[in-house]
mmCIF file of C-alpha atoms and ligand atoms in Angstrom:
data_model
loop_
_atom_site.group_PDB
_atom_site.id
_atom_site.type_symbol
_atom_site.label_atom_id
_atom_site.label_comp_id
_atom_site.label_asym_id
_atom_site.label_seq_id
_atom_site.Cartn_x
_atom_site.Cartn_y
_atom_site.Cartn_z
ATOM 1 C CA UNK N 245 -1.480 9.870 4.858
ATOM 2 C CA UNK N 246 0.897 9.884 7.393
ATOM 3 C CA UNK N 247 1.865 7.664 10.971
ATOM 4 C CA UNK N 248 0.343 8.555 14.510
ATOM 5 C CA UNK N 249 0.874 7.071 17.722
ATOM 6 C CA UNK N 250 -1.791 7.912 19.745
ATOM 7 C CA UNK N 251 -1.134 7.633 23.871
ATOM 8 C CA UNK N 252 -3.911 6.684 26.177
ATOM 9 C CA UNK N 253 -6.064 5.818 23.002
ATOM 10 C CA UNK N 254 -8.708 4.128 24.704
ATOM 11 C CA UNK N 255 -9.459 7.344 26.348
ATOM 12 C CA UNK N 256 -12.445 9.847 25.791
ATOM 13 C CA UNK N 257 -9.881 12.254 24.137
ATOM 14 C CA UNK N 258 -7.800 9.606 22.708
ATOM 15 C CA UNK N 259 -10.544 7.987 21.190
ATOM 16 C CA UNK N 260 -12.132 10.789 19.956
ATOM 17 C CA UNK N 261 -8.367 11.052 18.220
ATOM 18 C CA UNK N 262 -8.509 7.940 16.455
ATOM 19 C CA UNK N 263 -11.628 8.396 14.695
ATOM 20 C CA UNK N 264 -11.271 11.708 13.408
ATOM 21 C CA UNK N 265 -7.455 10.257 12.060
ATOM 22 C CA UNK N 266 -9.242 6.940 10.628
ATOM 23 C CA UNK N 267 -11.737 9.046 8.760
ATOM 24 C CA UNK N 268 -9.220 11.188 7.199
ATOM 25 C CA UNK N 269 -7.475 7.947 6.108
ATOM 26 C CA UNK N 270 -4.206 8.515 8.725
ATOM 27 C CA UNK N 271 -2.609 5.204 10.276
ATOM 28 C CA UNK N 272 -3.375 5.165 13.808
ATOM 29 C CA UNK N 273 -1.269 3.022 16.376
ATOM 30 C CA UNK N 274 -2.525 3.800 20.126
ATOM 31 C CA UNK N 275 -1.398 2.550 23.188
ATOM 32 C CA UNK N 276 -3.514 2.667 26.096
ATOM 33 C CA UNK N 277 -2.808 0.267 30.106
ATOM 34 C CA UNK N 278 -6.815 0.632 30.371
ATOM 35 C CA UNK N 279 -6.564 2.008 34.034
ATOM 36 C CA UNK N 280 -8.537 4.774 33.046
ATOM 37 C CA UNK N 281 -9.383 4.059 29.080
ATOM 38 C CA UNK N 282 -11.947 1.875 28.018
ATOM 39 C CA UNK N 283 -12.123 -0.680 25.179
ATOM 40 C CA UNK N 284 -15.062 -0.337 24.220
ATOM 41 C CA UNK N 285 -14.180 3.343 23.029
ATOM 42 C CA UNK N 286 -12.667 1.524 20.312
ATOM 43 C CA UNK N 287 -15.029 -0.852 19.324
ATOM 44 C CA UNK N 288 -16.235 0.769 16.096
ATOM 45 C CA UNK N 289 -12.287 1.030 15.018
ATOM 46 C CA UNK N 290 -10.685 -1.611 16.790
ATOM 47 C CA UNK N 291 -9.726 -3.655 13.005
ATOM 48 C CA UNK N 292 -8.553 -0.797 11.863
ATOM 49 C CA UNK N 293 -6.056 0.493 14.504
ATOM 50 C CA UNK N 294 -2.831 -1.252 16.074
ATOM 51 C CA UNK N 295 -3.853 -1.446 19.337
ATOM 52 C CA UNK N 296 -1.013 -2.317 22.367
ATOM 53 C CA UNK N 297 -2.054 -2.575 25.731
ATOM 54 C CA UNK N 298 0.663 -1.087 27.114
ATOM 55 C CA UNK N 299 2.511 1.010 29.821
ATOM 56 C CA UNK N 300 4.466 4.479 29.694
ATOM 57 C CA UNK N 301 6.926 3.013 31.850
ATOM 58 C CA UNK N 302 7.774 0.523 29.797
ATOM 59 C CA UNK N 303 10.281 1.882 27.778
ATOM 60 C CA UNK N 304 10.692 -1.079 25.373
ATOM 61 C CA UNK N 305 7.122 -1.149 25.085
ATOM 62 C CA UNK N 306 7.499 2.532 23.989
ATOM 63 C CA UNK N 307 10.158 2.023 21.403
ATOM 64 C CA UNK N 308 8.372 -0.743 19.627
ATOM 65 C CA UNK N 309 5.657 1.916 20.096
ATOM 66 C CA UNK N 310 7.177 5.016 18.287
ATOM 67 C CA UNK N 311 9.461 2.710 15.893
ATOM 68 C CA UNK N 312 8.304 4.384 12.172
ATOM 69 C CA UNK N 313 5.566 6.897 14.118
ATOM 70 C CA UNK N 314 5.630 11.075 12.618
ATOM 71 C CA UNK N 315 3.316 12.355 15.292
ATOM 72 C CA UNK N 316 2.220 11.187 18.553
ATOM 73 C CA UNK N 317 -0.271 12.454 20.365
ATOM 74 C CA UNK N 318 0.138 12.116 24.089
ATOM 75 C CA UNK N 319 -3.426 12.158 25.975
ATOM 76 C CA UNK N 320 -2.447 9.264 28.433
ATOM 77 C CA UNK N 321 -2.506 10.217 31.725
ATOM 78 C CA UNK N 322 -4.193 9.369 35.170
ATOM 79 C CA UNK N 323 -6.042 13.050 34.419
ATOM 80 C CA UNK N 324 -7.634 14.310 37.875
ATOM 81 C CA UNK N 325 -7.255 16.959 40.631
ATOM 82 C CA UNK N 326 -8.610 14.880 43.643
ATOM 83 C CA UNK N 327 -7.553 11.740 43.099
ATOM 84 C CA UNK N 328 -3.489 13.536 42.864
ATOM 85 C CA UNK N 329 -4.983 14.910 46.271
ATOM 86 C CA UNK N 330 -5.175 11.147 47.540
ATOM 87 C CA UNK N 331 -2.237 9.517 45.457
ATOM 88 C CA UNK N 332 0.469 12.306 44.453
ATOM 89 C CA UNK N 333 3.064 9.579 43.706
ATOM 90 C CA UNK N 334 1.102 7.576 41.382
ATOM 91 C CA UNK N 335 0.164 10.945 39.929
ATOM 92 C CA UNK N 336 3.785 11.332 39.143
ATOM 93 C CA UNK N 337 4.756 8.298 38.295
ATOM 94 C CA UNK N 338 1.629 8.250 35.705
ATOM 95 C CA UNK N 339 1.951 11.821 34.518
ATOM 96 C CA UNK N 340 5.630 12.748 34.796
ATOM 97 C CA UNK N 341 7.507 10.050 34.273
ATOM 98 C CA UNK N 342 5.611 8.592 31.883
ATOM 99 C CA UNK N 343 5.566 11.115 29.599
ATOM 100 C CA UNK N 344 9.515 11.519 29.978
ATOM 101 C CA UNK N 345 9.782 7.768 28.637
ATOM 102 C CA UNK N 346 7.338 8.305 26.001
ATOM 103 C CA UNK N 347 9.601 11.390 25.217
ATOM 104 C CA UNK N 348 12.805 9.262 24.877
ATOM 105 C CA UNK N 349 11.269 6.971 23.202
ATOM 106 C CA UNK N 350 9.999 9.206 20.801
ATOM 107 C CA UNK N 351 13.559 10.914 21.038
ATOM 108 C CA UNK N 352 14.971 7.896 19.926
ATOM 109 C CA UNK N 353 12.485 6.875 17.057
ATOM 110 C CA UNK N 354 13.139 10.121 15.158
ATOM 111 C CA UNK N 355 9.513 11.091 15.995
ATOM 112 C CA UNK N 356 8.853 14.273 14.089
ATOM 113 C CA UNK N 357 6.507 15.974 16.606
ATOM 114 C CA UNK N 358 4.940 15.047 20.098
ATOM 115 C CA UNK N 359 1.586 16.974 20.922
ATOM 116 C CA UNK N 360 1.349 17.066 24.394
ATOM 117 C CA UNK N 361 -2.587 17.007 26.475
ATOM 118 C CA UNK N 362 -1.248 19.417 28.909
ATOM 119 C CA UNK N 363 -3.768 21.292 31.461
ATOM 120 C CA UNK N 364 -5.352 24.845 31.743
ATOM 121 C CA UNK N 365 -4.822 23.699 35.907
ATOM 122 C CA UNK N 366 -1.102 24.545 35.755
ATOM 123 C CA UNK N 367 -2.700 28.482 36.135
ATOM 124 C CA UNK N 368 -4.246 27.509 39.586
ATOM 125 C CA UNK N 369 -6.268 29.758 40.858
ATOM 126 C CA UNK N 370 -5.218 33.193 39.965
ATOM 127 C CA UNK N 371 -8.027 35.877 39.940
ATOM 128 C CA UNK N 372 -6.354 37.055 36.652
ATOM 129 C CA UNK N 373 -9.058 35.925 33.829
ATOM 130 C CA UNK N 374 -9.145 35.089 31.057
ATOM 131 C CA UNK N 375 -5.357 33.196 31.532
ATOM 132 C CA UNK N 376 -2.825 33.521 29.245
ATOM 133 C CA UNK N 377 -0.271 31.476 28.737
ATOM 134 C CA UNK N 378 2.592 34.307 29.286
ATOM 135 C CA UNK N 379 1.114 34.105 32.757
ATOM 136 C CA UNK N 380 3.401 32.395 35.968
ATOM 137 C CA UNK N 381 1.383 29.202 36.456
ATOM 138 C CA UNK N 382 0.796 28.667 39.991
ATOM 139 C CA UNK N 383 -0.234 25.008 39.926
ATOM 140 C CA UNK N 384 -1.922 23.914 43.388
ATOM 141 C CA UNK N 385 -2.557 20.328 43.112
ATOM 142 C CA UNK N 386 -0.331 17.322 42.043
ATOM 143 C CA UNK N 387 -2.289 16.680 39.004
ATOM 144 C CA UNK N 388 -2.128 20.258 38.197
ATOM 145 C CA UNK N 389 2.306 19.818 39.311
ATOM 146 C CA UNK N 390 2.875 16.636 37.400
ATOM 147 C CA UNK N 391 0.961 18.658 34.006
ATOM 148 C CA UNK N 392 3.100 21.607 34.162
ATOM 149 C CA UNK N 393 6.497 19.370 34.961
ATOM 150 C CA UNK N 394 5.810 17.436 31.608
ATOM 151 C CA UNK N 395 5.122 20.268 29.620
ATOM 152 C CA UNK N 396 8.693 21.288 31.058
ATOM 153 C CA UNK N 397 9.739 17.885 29.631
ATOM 154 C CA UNK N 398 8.214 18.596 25.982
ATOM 155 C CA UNK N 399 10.379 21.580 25.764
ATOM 156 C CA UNK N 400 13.471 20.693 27.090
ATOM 157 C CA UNK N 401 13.346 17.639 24.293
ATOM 158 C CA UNK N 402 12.470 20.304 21.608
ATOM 159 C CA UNK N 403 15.788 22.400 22.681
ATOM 160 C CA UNK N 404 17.833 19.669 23.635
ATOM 161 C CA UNK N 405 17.343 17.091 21.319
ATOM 162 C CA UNK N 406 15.498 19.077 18.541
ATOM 163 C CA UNK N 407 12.054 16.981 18.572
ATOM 164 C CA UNK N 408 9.548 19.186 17.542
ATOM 165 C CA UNK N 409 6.996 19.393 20.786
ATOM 166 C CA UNK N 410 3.748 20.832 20.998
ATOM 167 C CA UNK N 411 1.665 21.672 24.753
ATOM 168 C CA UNK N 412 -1.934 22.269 24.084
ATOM 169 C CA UNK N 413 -3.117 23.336 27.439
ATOM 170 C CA UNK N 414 -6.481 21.547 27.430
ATOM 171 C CA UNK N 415 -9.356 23.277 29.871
ATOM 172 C CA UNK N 416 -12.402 21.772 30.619
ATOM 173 C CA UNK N 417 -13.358 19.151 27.840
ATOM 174 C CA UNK N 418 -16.387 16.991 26.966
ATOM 175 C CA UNK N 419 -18.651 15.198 24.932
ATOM 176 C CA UNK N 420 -19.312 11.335 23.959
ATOM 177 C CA UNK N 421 -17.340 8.808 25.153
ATOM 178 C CA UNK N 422 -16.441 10.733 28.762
ATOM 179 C CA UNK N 423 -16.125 8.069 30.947
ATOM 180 C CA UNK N 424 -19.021 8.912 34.015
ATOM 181 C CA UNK N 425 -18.604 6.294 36.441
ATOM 182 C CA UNK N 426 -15.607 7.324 37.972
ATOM 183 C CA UNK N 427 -15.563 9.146 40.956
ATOM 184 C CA UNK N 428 -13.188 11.779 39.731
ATOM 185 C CA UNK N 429 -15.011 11.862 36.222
ATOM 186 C CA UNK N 430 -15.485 15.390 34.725
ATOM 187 C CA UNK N 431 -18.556 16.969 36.027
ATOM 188 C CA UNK N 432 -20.517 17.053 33.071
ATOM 189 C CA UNK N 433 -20.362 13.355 32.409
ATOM 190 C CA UNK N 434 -21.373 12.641 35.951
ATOM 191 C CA UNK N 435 -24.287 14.894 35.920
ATOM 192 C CA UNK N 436 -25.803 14.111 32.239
ATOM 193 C CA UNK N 437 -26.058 10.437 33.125
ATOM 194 C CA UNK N 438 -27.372 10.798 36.405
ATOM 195 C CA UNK N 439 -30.444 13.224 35.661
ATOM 196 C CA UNK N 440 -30.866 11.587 32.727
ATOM 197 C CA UNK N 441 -31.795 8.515 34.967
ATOM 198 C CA UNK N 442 -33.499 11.142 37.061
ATOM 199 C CA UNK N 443 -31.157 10.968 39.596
ATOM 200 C CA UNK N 444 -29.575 14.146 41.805
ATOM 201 C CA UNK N 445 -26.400 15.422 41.595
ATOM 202 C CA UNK N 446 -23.994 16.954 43.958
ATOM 203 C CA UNK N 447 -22.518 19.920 43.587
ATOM 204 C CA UNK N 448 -19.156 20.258 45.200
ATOM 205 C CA UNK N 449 -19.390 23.897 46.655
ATOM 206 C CA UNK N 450 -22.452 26.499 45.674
ATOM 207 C CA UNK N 451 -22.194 26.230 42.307
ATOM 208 C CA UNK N 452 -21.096 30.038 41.482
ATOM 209 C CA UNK N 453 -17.690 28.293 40.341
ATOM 210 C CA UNK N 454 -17.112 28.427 36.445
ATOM 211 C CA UNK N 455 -15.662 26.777 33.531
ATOM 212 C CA UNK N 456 -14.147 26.824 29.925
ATOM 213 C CA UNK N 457 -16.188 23.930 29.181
ATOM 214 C CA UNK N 458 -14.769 23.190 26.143
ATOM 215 C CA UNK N 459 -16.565 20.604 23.298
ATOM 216 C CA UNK N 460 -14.195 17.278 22.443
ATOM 217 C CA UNK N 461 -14.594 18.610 18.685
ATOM 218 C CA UNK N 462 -12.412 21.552 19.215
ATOM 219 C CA UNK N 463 -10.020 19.824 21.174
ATOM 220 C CA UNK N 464 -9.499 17.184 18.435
ATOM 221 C CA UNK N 465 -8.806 19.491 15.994
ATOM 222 C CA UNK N 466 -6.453 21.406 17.642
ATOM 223 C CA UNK N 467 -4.451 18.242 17.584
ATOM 224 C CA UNK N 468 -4.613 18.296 14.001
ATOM 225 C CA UNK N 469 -3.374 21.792 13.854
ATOM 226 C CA UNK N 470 -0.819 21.623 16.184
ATOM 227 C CA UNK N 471 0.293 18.446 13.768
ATOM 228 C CA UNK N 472 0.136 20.749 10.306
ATOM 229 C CA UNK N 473 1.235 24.109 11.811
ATOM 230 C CA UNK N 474 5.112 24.894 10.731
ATOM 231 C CA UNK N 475 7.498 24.310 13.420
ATOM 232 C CA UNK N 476 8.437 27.926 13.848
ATOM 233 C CA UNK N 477 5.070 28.587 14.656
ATOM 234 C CA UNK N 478 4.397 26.042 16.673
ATOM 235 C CA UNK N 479 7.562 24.247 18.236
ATOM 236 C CA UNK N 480 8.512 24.298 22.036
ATOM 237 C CA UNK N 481 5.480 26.610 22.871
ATOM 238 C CA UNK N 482 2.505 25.893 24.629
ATOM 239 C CA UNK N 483 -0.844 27.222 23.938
ATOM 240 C CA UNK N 484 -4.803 26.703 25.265
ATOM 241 C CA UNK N 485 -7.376 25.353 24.146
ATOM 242 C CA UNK N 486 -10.488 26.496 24.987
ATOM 243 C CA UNK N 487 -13.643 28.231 23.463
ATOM 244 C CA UNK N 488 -12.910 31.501 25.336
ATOM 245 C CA UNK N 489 -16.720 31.849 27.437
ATOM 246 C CA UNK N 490 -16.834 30.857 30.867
ATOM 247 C CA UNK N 491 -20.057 29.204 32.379
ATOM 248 C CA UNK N 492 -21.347 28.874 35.978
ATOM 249 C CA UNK N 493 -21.499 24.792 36.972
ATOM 250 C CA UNK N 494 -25.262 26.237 38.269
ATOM 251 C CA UNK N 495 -25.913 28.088 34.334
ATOM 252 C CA UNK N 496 -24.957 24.859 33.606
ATOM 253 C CA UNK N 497 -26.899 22.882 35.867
ATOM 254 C CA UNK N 498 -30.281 24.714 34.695
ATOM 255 C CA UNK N 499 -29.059 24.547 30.995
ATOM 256 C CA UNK N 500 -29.141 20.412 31.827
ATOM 257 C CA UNK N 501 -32.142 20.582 33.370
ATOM 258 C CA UNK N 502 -33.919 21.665 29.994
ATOM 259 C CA UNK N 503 -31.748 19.210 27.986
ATOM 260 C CA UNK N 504 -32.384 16.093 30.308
ATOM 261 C CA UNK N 505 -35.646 17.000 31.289
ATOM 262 C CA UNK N 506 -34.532 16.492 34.876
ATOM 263 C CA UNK N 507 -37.068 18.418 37.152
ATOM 264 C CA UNK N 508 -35.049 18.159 40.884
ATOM 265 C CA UNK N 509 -32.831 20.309 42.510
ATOM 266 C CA UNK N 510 -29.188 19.675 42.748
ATOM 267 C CA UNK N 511 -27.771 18.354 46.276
ATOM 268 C CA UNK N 512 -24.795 20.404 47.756
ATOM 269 C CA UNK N 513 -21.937 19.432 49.352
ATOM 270 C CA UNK N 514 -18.552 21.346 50.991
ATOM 271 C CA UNK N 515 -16.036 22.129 48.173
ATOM 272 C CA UNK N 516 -13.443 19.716 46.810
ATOM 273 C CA UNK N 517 -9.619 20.415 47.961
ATOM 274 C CA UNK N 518 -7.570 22.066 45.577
ATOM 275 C CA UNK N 519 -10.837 23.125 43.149
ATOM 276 C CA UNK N 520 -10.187 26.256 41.499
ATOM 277 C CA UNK N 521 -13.033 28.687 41.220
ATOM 278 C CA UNK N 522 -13.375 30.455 38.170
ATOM 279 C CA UNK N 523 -11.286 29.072 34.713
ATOM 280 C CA UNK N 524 -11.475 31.011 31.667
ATOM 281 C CA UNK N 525 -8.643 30.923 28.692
ATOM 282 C CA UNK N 526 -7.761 33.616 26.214
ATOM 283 C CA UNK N 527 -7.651 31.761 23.105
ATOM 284 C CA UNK N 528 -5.210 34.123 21.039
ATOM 285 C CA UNK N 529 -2.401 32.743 20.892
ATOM 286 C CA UNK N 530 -3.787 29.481 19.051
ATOM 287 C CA UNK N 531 -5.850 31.836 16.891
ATOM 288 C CA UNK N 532 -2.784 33.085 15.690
ATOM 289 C CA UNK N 533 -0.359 30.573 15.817
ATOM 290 C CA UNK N 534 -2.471 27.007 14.763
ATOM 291 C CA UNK N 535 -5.412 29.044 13.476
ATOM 292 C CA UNK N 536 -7.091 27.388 15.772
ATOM 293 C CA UNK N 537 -11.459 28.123 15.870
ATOM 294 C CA UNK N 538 -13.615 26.833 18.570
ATOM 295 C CA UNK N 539 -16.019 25.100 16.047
ATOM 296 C CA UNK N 540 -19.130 23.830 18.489
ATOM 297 C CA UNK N 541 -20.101 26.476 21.278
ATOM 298 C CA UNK N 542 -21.006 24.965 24.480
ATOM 299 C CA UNK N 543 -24.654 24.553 23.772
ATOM 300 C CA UNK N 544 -24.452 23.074 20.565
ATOM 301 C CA UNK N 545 -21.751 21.038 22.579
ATOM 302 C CA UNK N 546 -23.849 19.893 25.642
ATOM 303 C CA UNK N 547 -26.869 19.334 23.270
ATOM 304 C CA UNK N 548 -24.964 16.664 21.190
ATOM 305 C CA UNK N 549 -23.405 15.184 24.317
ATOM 306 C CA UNK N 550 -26.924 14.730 26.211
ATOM 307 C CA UNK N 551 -28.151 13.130 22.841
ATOM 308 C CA UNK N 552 -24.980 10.654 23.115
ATOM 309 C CA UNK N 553 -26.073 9.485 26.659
ATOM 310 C CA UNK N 554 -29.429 9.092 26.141
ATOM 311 C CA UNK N 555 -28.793 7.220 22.538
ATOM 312 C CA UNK N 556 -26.035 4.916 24.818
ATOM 313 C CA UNK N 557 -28.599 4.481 27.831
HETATM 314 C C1 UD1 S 163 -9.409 20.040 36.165
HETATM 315 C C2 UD1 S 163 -8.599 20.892 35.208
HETATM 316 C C3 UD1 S 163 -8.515 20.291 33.850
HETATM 317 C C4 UD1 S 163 -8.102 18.869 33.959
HETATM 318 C C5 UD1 S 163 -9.106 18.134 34.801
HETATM 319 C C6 UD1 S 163 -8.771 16.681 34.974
HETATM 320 C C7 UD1 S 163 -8.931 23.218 35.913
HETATM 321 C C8 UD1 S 163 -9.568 24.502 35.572
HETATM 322 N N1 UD1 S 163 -9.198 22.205 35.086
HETATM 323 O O1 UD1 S 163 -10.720 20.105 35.903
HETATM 324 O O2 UD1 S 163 -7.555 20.982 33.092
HETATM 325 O O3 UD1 S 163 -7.957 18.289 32.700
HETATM 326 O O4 UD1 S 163 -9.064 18.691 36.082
HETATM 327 O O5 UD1 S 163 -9.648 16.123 35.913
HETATM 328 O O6 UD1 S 163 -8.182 23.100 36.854
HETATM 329 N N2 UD1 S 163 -17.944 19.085 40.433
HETATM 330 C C9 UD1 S 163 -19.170 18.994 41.098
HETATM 331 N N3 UD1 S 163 -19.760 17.761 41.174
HETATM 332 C C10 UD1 S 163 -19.207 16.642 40.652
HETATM 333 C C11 UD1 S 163 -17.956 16.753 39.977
HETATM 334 C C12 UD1 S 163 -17.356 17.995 39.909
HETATM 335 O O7 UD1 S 163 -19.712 19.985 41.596
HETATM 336 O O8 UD1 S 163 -19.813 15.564 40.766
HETATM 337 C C13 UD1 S 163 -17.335 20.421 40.329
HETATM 338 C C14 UD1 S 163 -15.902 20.441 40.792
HETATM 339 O O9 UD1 S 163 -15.822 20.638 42.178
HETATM 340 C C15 UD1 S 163 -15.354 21.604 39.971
HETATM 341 C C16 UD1 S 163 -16.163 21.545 38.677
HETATM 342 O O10 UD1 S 163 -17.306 20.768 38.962
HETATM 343 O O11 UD1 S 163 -15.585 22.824 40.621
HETATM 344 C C17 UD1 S 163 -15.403 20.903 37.540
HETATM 345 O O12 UD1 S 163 -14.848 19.702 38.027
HETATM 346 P P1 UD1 S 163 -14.169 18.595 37.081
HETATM 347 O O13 UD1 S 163 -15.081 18.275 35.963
HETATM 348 O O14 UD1 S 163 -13.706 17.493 37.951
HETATM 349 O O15 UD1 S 163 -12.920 19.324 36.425
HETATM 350 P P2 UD1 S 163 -11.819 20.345 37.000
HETATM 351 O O16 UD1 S 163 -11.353 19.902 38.331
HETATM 352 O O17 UD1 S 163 -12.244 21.738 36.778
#
């Protein structure tokens, strides 16, 4: 049994954290400001975690936080491309420096390792595929800025101060608990609710654009392996995950169709600044490094997550 913190814990990914911890019989502390997180995503656990509602920027907040903690798990974040388009300095502020508080913090607390949520949109849009992580990112958004500058962060505090940091490079991920109500929720949250409603979605551009689309299952545990791995495989590097398959948003699209049983067409509107077209991630390196599988494909993936909506409807 051992200690987590978990950032951002009322989160889809966060969440999704907890309960896979809780069921292996881990200690989970989370701390979460609920901008973006949702309590209810912790109803099912909420006696069994210690829950602080809570800022990164509060650094006391983050000491008390990471006092007695061996991991923590840092999915916190204000985590989208268009709305760092409208509101690059809260961007920062959310995604930079408050991960370099949570990292002194953790610093400070003798915190064995940090596993960072950072994001496959560091790459930007280079026609390269699939990306690798010896690539040169080329980030093009804030979001995509701010994600790259804290994974910066994680290693500097592994060389500098010797705490062991991890930097999963997360591309596209979903499943239950994927909050759909936001404007700049992930696109398969957004359209799974609506045509299950039978409602029509938009599709920012013609749809030819693809995606990693990557199941939450996979992405939890390679947080667990990035947790277990030994430190000279793992420490100060950064690595994707990813399932390694690439899908078109409109193979997608007609994939949901079946699933929802959504008969329309979807609506089209101008692409969204700073979208990248095609994403695809060589998953290698965390093969090799965290023995890291894929263990849902995407179908499997988007079958259990349609289920999830309809069963929450
Ligand atoms: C990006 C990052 C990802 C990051 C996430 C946070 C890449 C490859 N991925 O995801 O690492 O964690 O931001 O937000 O850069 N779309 C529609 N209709 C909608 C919503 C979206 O057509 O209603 C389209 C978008 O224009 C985009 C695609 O669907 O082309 C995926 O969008 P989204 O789910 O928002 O994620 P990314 O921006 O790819």
């Amino acid at each position: 049994m051992a200690r987590y913190l978990i950032t951002g814990i009322a989160g889809f990914i966060g969440s999704s954290l907890a309960h896979a911890l809780l069921d292996r019989g881990d200690e989970v502390c989370g701390v979460d400001n609920l901008s973006t997180g949702r309590i209810q995503n912790l109803s099912a656990i909420r006696d069994h975690i210690d829950f602080r509602q809570a800022d990164l920027l509060d650094l006391d907040a983050m000491h008390d936080a990471c006092a007695g903690m061996e991991f923590v798990l840092h999915q916190a974040a204000i985590p989208s491309v268009p709305k760092s388009v409208l509101d690059p300095l809260g961007s920062n502020r959310a995604n930079v420096d408050g991960t370099l508080n949570l990292l002194v913090a953790a610093r400070d607390a003798k915190v064995k390792r940090v596993v960072y949520a950072a994001s496959s949109s560091a790459y930007g849009d280079t026609p390269t595929l699939p990306k690798h992580e010896d690539m040169c990112p080329n980030p093009i958004s804030p979001y995509a800025v701010a994600k790259l500058a804290s994974e910066h962060y994680m290693i500097s505090f592994y060389r500098c101060y010797g705490l062991e940091s991890v930097c999963l490079r997360y591309f596209n991920i979903f499943g239950p608990r994927q909050d759909p109500t936001s404007p700049y929720s992930g696109v398969l949250a957004k359209f799974i609710t609506l045509m299950l409603r039978g409602e029509q979605p938009t599709m920012f551009g013609d749809g030819s654009q693809s995606r990693d689309f990557n199941y939450i299952d996979n992405a939890v545990s390679a947080n667990l392996l990035a947790c277990a791995a030994p430190a000279e495989e793992c420490a100060g590097r950064v690595f994707n995950v990813a399932t390694g398959q690439r899908v078109t948003l409109n193979q997608t699209f007609q994939a949901l169709k079946k699933l929802t049983g959504y008969s329309g067409e979807a609506k089209h509107d101008p692409e969204r600044a700073s979208d990248i077209k095609h994403s695809l991630a060589d998953i290698s390196k965390a093969a090799k490094h965290l023995q890291y599988r894929p263990l849902v494909d995407f179908e499997s993936g988007l079958a259990k997550t349609v289920q999830w909506y309809r069963d929450s409807q």
